Coordinates of C-alpha atoms in Angstrom, one line a residue:
M5 CA 40.9 -2.2 -42.3
A6 CA 42.0 -5.5 -40.7
L7 CA 41.2 -4.1 -37.2
S8 CA 37.7 -3.0 -38.3
T9 CA 37.0 -6.5 -39.7
T10 CA 38.2 -8.1 -36.5
R11 CA 35.9 -5.8 -34.4
T12 CA 32.9 -6.7 -36.7
T13 CA 33.6 -10.4 -36.3
V14 CA 33.9 -10.1 -32.5
S15 CA 30.7 -8.0 -32.4
K16 CA 28.8 -10.7 -34.4
F17 CA 30.1 -13.3 -32.0
L18 CA 29.1 -11.3 -28.8
K19 CA 25.6 -10.4 -29.9
P20 CA 24.2 -14.0 -29.8
L21 CA 26.2 -14.7 -26.6
T22 CA 24.5 -11.7 -24.9
T23 CA 21.1 -12.8 -26.2
A24 CA 21.8 -16.3 -24.8
V25 CA 22.6 -14.9 -21.4
S26 CA 19.5 -12.7 -21.4
T27 CA 17.3 -15.7 -22.6
T28 CA 18.7 -17.9 -19.9
R29 CA 17.9 -15.3 -17.3
H30 CA 14.4 -14.9 -18.8
L31 CA 13.7 -18.7 -18.8
S32 CA 14.7 -18.9 -15.1
T33 CA 12.1 -16.3 -14.0
T34 CA 9.6 -19.1 -13.3
N35 CA 11.9 -21.3 -11.3
T36 CA 10.7 -21.8 -7.7
L37 CA 12.8 -20.3 -5.0
T38 CA 12.4 -21.3 -1.3
I39 CA 13.2 -18.4 1.0
E40 CA 13.0 -18.1 4.8
T41 CA 11.3 -15.0 6.2
S42 CA 13.5 -12.6 8.1
L43 CA 11.8 -13.3 11.4
P44 CA 9.4 -16.0 12.7
F45 CA 5.7 -15.3 12.9
T46 CA 4.2 -15.0 16.4
G47 CA 0.7 -16.4 16.9
H48 CA -2.1 -15.7 19.3
N49 CA -4.6 -18.5 19.7
I50 CA -3.4 -20.0 16.5
D51 CA -0.4 -22.0 15.2
P52 CA 1.6 -19.6 12.9
P53 CA 2.4 -20.5 9.3
S54 CA 5.8 -21.8 8.1
R55 CA 8.7 -19.3 7.7
T56 CA 9.5 -21.0 4.4
V57 CA 8.0 -19.0 1.5
E58 CA 7.9 -20.1 -2.1
T59 CA 8.6 -17.4 -4.7
N60 CA 10.3 -17.0 -8.1
P61 CA 12.6 -14.6 -9.9
N62 CA 9.8 -12.9 -11.7
E63 CA 7.9 -12.2 -8.5
L64 CA 10.9 -10.8 -6.8
L65 CA 11.6 -8.5 -9.8
T66 CA 8.0 -7.4 -9.7
F67 CA 8.2 -6.7 -6.0
F68 CA 11.3 -4.5 -6.6
K69 CA 9.8 -2.6 -9.6
D70 CA 6.5 -2.0 -7.8
M71 CA 8.0 -0.8 -4.5
A72 CA 10.5 1.4 -6.4
E73 CA 7.6 3.0 -8.2
M74 CA 5.7 3.5 -4.9
R75 CA 8.8 5.0 -3.2
R76 CA 9.4 7.4 -6.0
M77 CA 5.7 8.4 -6.1
E78 CA 5.7 9.3 -2.5
I79 CA 9.0 11.3 -2.7
A80 CA 7.6 13.2 -5.6
A81 CA 4.4 13.9 -3.7
D82 CA 6.5 15.4 -0.9
S83 CA 8.0 17.8 -3.5
L84 CA 4.6 18.7 -5.0
Y85 CA 3.2 19.4 -1.5
K86 CA 6.1 21.7 -0.7
A87 CA 5.5 23.5 -4.1
K88 CA 1.9 23.9 -3.0
L89 CA 0.6 21.9 -5.9
I90 CA -0.9 19.5 -3.4
R91 CA -3.1 21.1 -0.7
G92 CA -4.8 19.9 2.5
F93 CA -3.7 16.7 4.3
C94 CA -1.1 14.4 2.8
H95 CA 0.1 11.2 4.5
L96 CA 3.0 9.4 2.8
Y97 CA 3.6 5.6 2.8
D98 CA 7.4 5.4 2.1
G99 CA 8.9 2.6 4.3
Q100 CA 5.7 0.6 4.5
E101 CA 5.6 -0.5 0.8
A102 CA 6.1 -4.2 1.7
V103 CA 2.7 -4.4 3.3
A104 CA 0.9 -3.2 0.2
I105 CA 3.0 -5.4 -2.2
G106 CA 3.0 -8.6 -0.1
M107 CA -0.8 -8.4 0.6
E108 CA -1.6 -7.9 -3.0
S109 CA 0.5 -10.9 -4.1
A110 CA -1.6 -13.2 -1.8
I111 CA -5.1 -12.2 -2.9
T112 CA -7.2 -11.4 -6.0
K113 CA -9.1 -8.2 -7.1
K114 CA -12.3 -9.9 -5.9
D115 CA -11.0 -9.6 -2.4
C116 CA -11.7 -6.2 -0.8
I117 CA -9.4 -3.8 0.9
I118 CA -10.4 -0.7 2.9
T119 CA -7.9 1.5 4.7
A120 CA -7.3 4.8 6.4
Y121 CA -5.8 8.0 4.9
R122 CA -2.3 6.6 4.1
D123 CA -3.7 5.1 1.0
H124 CA -1.7 6.2 -2.2
C125 CA 0.3 2.9 -2.5
I126 CA -2.6 0.7 -1.7
F127 CA -4.5 2.3 -4.6
L128 CA -1.5 1.7 -6.8
S129 CA -1.2 -1.9 -5.8
R130 CA -4.8 -2.5 -6.6
G131 CA -4.2 -1.5 -10.2
G132 CA -4.5 2.3 -10.1
T133 CA -2.3 4.4 -12.3
L134 CA 0.3 7.1 -11.4
F135 CA -1.6 9.5 -13.5
E136 CA -4.8 9.0 -11.5
C137 CA -2.8 9.3 -8.3
F138 CA -1.2 12.6 -9.1
S139 CA -4.3 14.0 -10.7
E140 CA -6.2 13.3 -7.5
L141 CA -3.5 14.6 -5.3
M142 CA -3.6 17.9 -7.2
G143 CA -7.4 18.1 -7.2
R144 CA -7.8 17.4 -11.0
K145 CA -10.9 15.9 -12.6
D146 CA -8.9 12.9 -14.0
G147 CA -8.1 11.8 -10.5
C148 CA -9.4 8.5 -9.1
S149 CA -12.1 10.4 -7.1
K150 CA -12.6 13.0 -9.8
G151 CA -10.4 15.5 -7.9
K152 CA -12.8 15.8 -5.0
G153 CA -11.2 13.4 -2.6
G154 CA -7.6 14.4 -2.5
S155 CA -4.9 12.4 -0.7
M156 CA -7.1 10.8 1.9
H157 CA -9.9 9.6 -0.3
F158 CA -8.5 7.4 -3.1
Y159 CA -11.0 4.8 -4.4
K160 CA -11.2 2.0 -7.0
K161 CA -14.3 0.0 -6.6
D162 CA -13.8 -2.1 -9.8
S163 CA -10.6 -3.6 -8.1
G164 CA -12.2 -4.0 -4.7
F165 CA -10.5 -0.9 -3.1
Y166 CA -13.1 0.9 -1.0
G167 CA -11.0 3.8 0.1
G168 CA -9.1 5.9 1.9
H169 CA -11.0 7.2 5.0
G170 CA -10.2 10.3 7.0
I171 CA -11.9 9.5 10.3
V172 CA -9.6 7.5 12.5
G173 CA -10.8 3.9 12.7
A174 CA -14.1 4.5 10.9
Q175 CA -13.1 2.3 8.0
V176 CA -13.0 -0.8 10.1
P177 CA -16.8 -1.2 10.6
L178 CA -17.2 -0.5 6.9
G179 CA -14.8 -3.3 6.2
I180 CA -16.7 -5.7 8.4
G181 CA -19.8 -4.7 6.4
L182 CA -18.0 -5.6 3.2
A183 CA -17.1 -9.0 4.7
F184 CA -20.8 -9.4 5.8
A185 CA -21.9 -8.8 2.2
Q186 CA -19.3 -11.4 0.9
K187 CA -20.7 -14.0 3.3
Y188 CA -24.3 -13.1 2.6
S189 CA -23.7 -13.4 -1.1
K190 CA -21.9 -16.7 -0.6
E191 CA -18.7 -15.4 -2.2
D192 CA -15.4 -17.1 -1.7
H193 CA -13.6 -13.9 -1.0
V194 CA -12.3 -11.9 2.0
T195 CA -12.0 -8.3 3.2
F196 CA -8.8 -6.7 4.6
A197 CA -9.7 -3.8 6.9
M198 CA -6.6 -1.8 7.5
Y199 CA -5.8 0.6 10.4
G200 CA -2.8 2.0 12.2
D201 CA -1.6 1.6 15.8
G202 CA -3.1 5.0 16.5
A203 CA -6.6 3.7 15.7
A204 CA -6.1 0.4 17.6
N205 CA -7.8 1.7 20.8
Q206 CA -10.9 2.9 19.0
G207 CA -14.1 1.5 20.5
Q208 CA -15.8 1.0 17.1
L209 CA -13.0 -1.4 16.1
F210 CA -13.9 -3.7 19.0
E211 CA -17.6 -3.5 18.3
A212 CA -17.1 -4.4 14.7
L213 CA -14.7 -7.2 15.6
N214 CA -17.3 -8.6 18.0
M215 CA -19.9 -8.8 15.3
A216 CA -17.4 -10.3 12.8
A217 CA -16.6 -13.0 15.4
L218 CA -20.2 -13.7 16.2
W219 CA -21.1 -14.2 12.5
D220 CA -17.8 -15.8 11.5
L221 CA -17.3 -13.2 8.8
P222 CA -14.4 -13.5 6.3
A223 CA -12.7 -10.4 7.7
I224 CA -9.0 -9.8 8.2
L225 CA -8.1 -6.9 10.4
V226 CA -4.6 -5.5 9.5
C227 CA -2.9 -3.3 12.0
E228 CA -0.1 -1.4 10.3
N229 CA 2.0 -0.7 13.4
N230 CA 4.5 1.9 12.4
H231 CA 5.0 2.6 16.1
Y232 CA 3.8 6.2 16.2
G233 CA 0.2 7.4 16.2
M234 CA 0.8 10.9 14.9
G235 CA 3.6 11.9 17.2
T236 CA 2.8 9.5 20.1
A237 CA 4.8 6.4 20.6
E238 CA 2.8 3.2 20.9
W239 CA 3.9 2.5 24.5
R240 CA 2.6 5.9 25.6
A241 CA -0.9 5.3 24.0
A242 CA -1.5 1.6 24.6
K243 CA -1.2 -0.4 27.8
S244 CA -0.7 -3.5 25.6
P245 CA 1.0 -2.7 22.3
S246 CA 0.8 -6.3 21.2
Y247 CA -2.0 -5.5 18.8
Y248 CA -2.3 -9.0 17.3
K249 CA -3.4 -10.2 20.8
R250 CA -6.1 -7.5 21.1
G251 CA -8.8 -9.6 19.6
D252 CA -8.9 -11.8 22.7
Y253 CA -11.2 -14.5 21.4
V254 CA -10.1 -13.7 17.8
P255 CA -6.7 -15.3 16.7
G256 CA -3.9 -13.0 15.7
L257 CA -0.5 -13.1 14.0
K258 CA 2.5 -10.8 14.3
V259 CA 4.3 -10.2 11.0
D260 CA 7.5 -8.5 10.0
G261 CA 5.8 -5.8 7.9
M262 CA 9.1 -4.8 6.3
D263 CA 9.5 -8.2 4.6
A264 CA 7.3 -8.5 1.5
L265 CA 7.5 -12.3 1.5
A266 CA 6.5 -12.6 5.1
V267 CA 3.5 -10.3 4.4
K268 CA 2.6 -12.5 1.4
Q269 CA 2.8 -15.7 3.5
A270 CA 0.8 -14.2 6.4
C271 CA -2.0 -12.8 4.1
K272 CA -2.3 -16.1 2.3
F273 CA -2.5 -17.9 5.6
A274 CA -5.1 -15.4 6.9
K275 CA -7.3 -15.6 3.8
E276 CA -7.5 -19.4 4.1
H277 CA -8.3 -19.1 7.8
A278 CA -10.9 -16.4 7.4
L279 CA -12.8 -18.3 4.8
K280 CA -13.1 -21.3 7.0
N281 CA -13.2 -19.9 10.5
G282 CA -14.0 -16.2 10.5
P283 CA -11.9 -13.1 11.5
I284 CA -8.2 -12.9 12.3
I285 CA -5.9 -10.0 13.2
L286 CA -2.6 -9.4 11.5
E287 CA -0.2 -6.9 13.1
M288 CA 2.3 -5.7 10.6
D289 CA 5.4 -4.5 12.3
T290 CA 6.4 -1.7 9.9
Y291 CA 7.8 1.9 9.9
R292 CA 7.2 5.2 8.1
Y293 CA 10.1 7.3 7.0
H294 CA 8.1 10.6 6.7
G295 CA 6.3 12.2 9.6
H296 CA 2.6 11.4 10.3
S297 CA 1.6 13.9 7.6
M298 CA 3.4 16.6 5.6
S299 CA 2.8 19.0 8.4
D300 CA 4.8 16.8 10.7
P301 CA 8.6 16.9 10.3
G302 CA 8.7 13.5 12.0
S303 CA 11.9 14.3 14.0
T304 CA 10.6 15.8 17.2
Y305 CA 9.5 12.6 18.8
R306 CA 12.1 10.2 17.4
T307 CA 15.8 10.6 16.5
R308 CA 17.3 10.8 13.0
D309 CA 19.5 7.9 14.1
E310 CA 16.4 5.8 14.7
I311 CA 15.1 6.5 11.2
S312 CA 18.4 5.9 9.4
G313 CA 18.9 2.7 11.5
V314 CA 15.6 1.3 10.1
R315 CA 16.6 2.3 6.6
Q316 CA 19.9 0.5 6.9
E317 CA 18.7 -2.6 8.6
R318 CA 15.1 -3.2 7.5
D319 CA 14.3 -1.3 4.4
P320 CA 11.8 -3.4 2.3
I321 CA 13.3 -2.5 -1.1
E322 CA 16.8 -3.2 0.0
R323 CA 15.8 -6.6 1.3
I324 CA 14.4 -7.5 -2.1
R325 CA 17.4 -6.1 -3.8
K326 CA 19.7 -8.3 -1.8
L327 CA 17.6 -11.4 -2.6
I328 CA 17.7 -10.5 -6.3
L329 CA 21.5 -10.1 -6.3
A330 CA 22.1 -13.2 -4.2
H331 CA 20.2 -15.4 -6.6
D332 CA 21.8 -13.8 -9.7
I333 CA 18.4 -12.7 -11.0
A334 CA 19.6 -9.2 -12.1
T335 CA 22.8 -7.1 -11.7
E336 CA 23.2 -4.1 -9.6
K337 CA 23.3 -2.0 -12.7
E338 CA 20.1 -3.5 -14.0
L339 CA 18.3 -2.6 -10.7
K340 CA 19.7 0.9 -10.8
D341 CA 18.3 1.2 -14.4
I342 CA 14.9 0.1 -13.2
E343 CA 15.0 2.8 -10.5
K344 CA 16.0 5.4 -13.1
E345 CA 13.1 4.3 -15.4
K346 CA 10.6 4.5 -12.5
R347 CA 11.8 8.1 -11.8
K348 CA 11.2 8.9 -15.5
I349 CA 7.7 7.3 -15.4
V350 CA 6.7 9.2 -12.3
D351 CA 7.9 12.5 -13.8
E352 CA 5.9 11.9 -16.9
A353 CA 2.8 11.1 -14.9
I354 CA 3.2 14.3 -12.9
A355 CA 3.6 16.4 -16.2
K356 CA 0.4 14.8 -17.6
A357 CA -1.5 15.3 -14.3
K358 CA -0.6 19.0 -14.3
E359 CA -2.3 19.3 -17.7
S360 CA -5.6 17.8 -16.4
A361 CA -8.3 20.4 -15.8
M362 CA -9.8 21.3 -12.4
P363 CA -13.3 19.8 -11.8
D364 CA -16.2 21.8 -13.1
P365 CA -17.9 23.9 -10.3
S366 CA -21.1 22.0 -10.8
E367 CA -19.3 18.9 -9.5
L368 CA -19.5 20.4 -6.1
F369 CA -23.1 19.1 -5.8
T370 CA -22.7 15.7 -7.4
N371 CA -22.7 12.6 -5.1
V372 CA -24.2 14.7 -2.3
Y373 CA -27.9 15.0 -3.0
V374 CA -30.2 12.5 -4.7
K375 CA -31.1 13.6 -8.2
G376 CA -34.6 14.4 -9.3
F377 CA -35.8 16.2 -6.3
G378 CA -35.3 19.8 -7.6
V379 CA -33.0 20.7 -4.7
E380 CA -32.0 24.4 -4.7
A381 CA -28.8 25.9 -3.4
C382 CA -29.2 29.3 -1.8
G383 CA -26.9 32.0 -0.4
A384 CA -26.4 32.4 3.3
D385 CA -29.4 34.7 3.6
R386 CA -31.6 32.2 1.7
K387 CA -33.0 35.0 -0.5
E388 CA -31.1 34.3 -3.6
V389 CA -31.2 31.0 -5.4
R390 CA -27.6 30.2 -6.5
A391 CA -28.2 26.9 -8.3
T392 CA -31.0 24.4 -9.0
L393 CA -29.7 20.8 -8.9
P394 CA -31.0 18.3 -11.4

């Protein structure tokens, strides 16, 4: 009885102490932390920003949580593809999460982003949900593009995300068009037009960049250089793989794309520049762990040692984890618990997405023809009318 009483007394003492520790940690989440980026920025025709970045414990925890969710989503997408629940093309973003996270932290939803087909995590960073992601990946009507776009065509206009595009480099001229609309409407916002090193030699990119420079458009061209265009190493495809210098008359900046805080600093700097002076190029030095797409094992043109080396030395999630632990923001166990919770959230989203219905067959014709013209759909022999569109 005496032992039980003693335990009760100790328990009563410990509870407020635990609460006090938790409260102290919570109150410190807004304290400003000054951190130096992993590598210096390299500028082309421009003085680079400072390596010193201001952040706070809350932002670092948010970075960790969001990147952990993205990583888990992409790993789950890999499994769903192998189970043939995801069909067609599927390009995964694991390894490159710092670009999406860092960029989003420096801008607002009024700023526009347009990218290529490696778009799942960009959609998530713009406010999309896991349920919408997995529904779209599995071709269900509750997907962000109503199940008709699939992996390459995510879209969220209300948050300034104009897609996922399947044609290499074709999104860049569209992005310049968005920037033109922003300037024409006298908006105080910018457009980030993203592309990979594999698209960096596209002629349309340079044509669009020329127009952006002529008209001083608020356009930021972001080259996500993961060093392989499909299975071709950058040095085999580009005479000059210094993509941040490719604008010639347009200034550029090389950024460590595996460092979320460096990406944040660069995007903040680029936004300020673009609003005052016109276009700028950001080259994000990053890396993808998966192959180019799910049909590419990703190990025939690079070694497994190379991939594991990047994981060990430059992984964006591990870098944030080390910062959180170094500043005593959370414990290793708390971070592990966050990752477990993200795994659970992803699994729940997949289960819910599997219950979503397939699009109605009539959806095949929506967003293709203008309504009200009485368009008829016929068979191959044109003798039998299969459907009359509204």
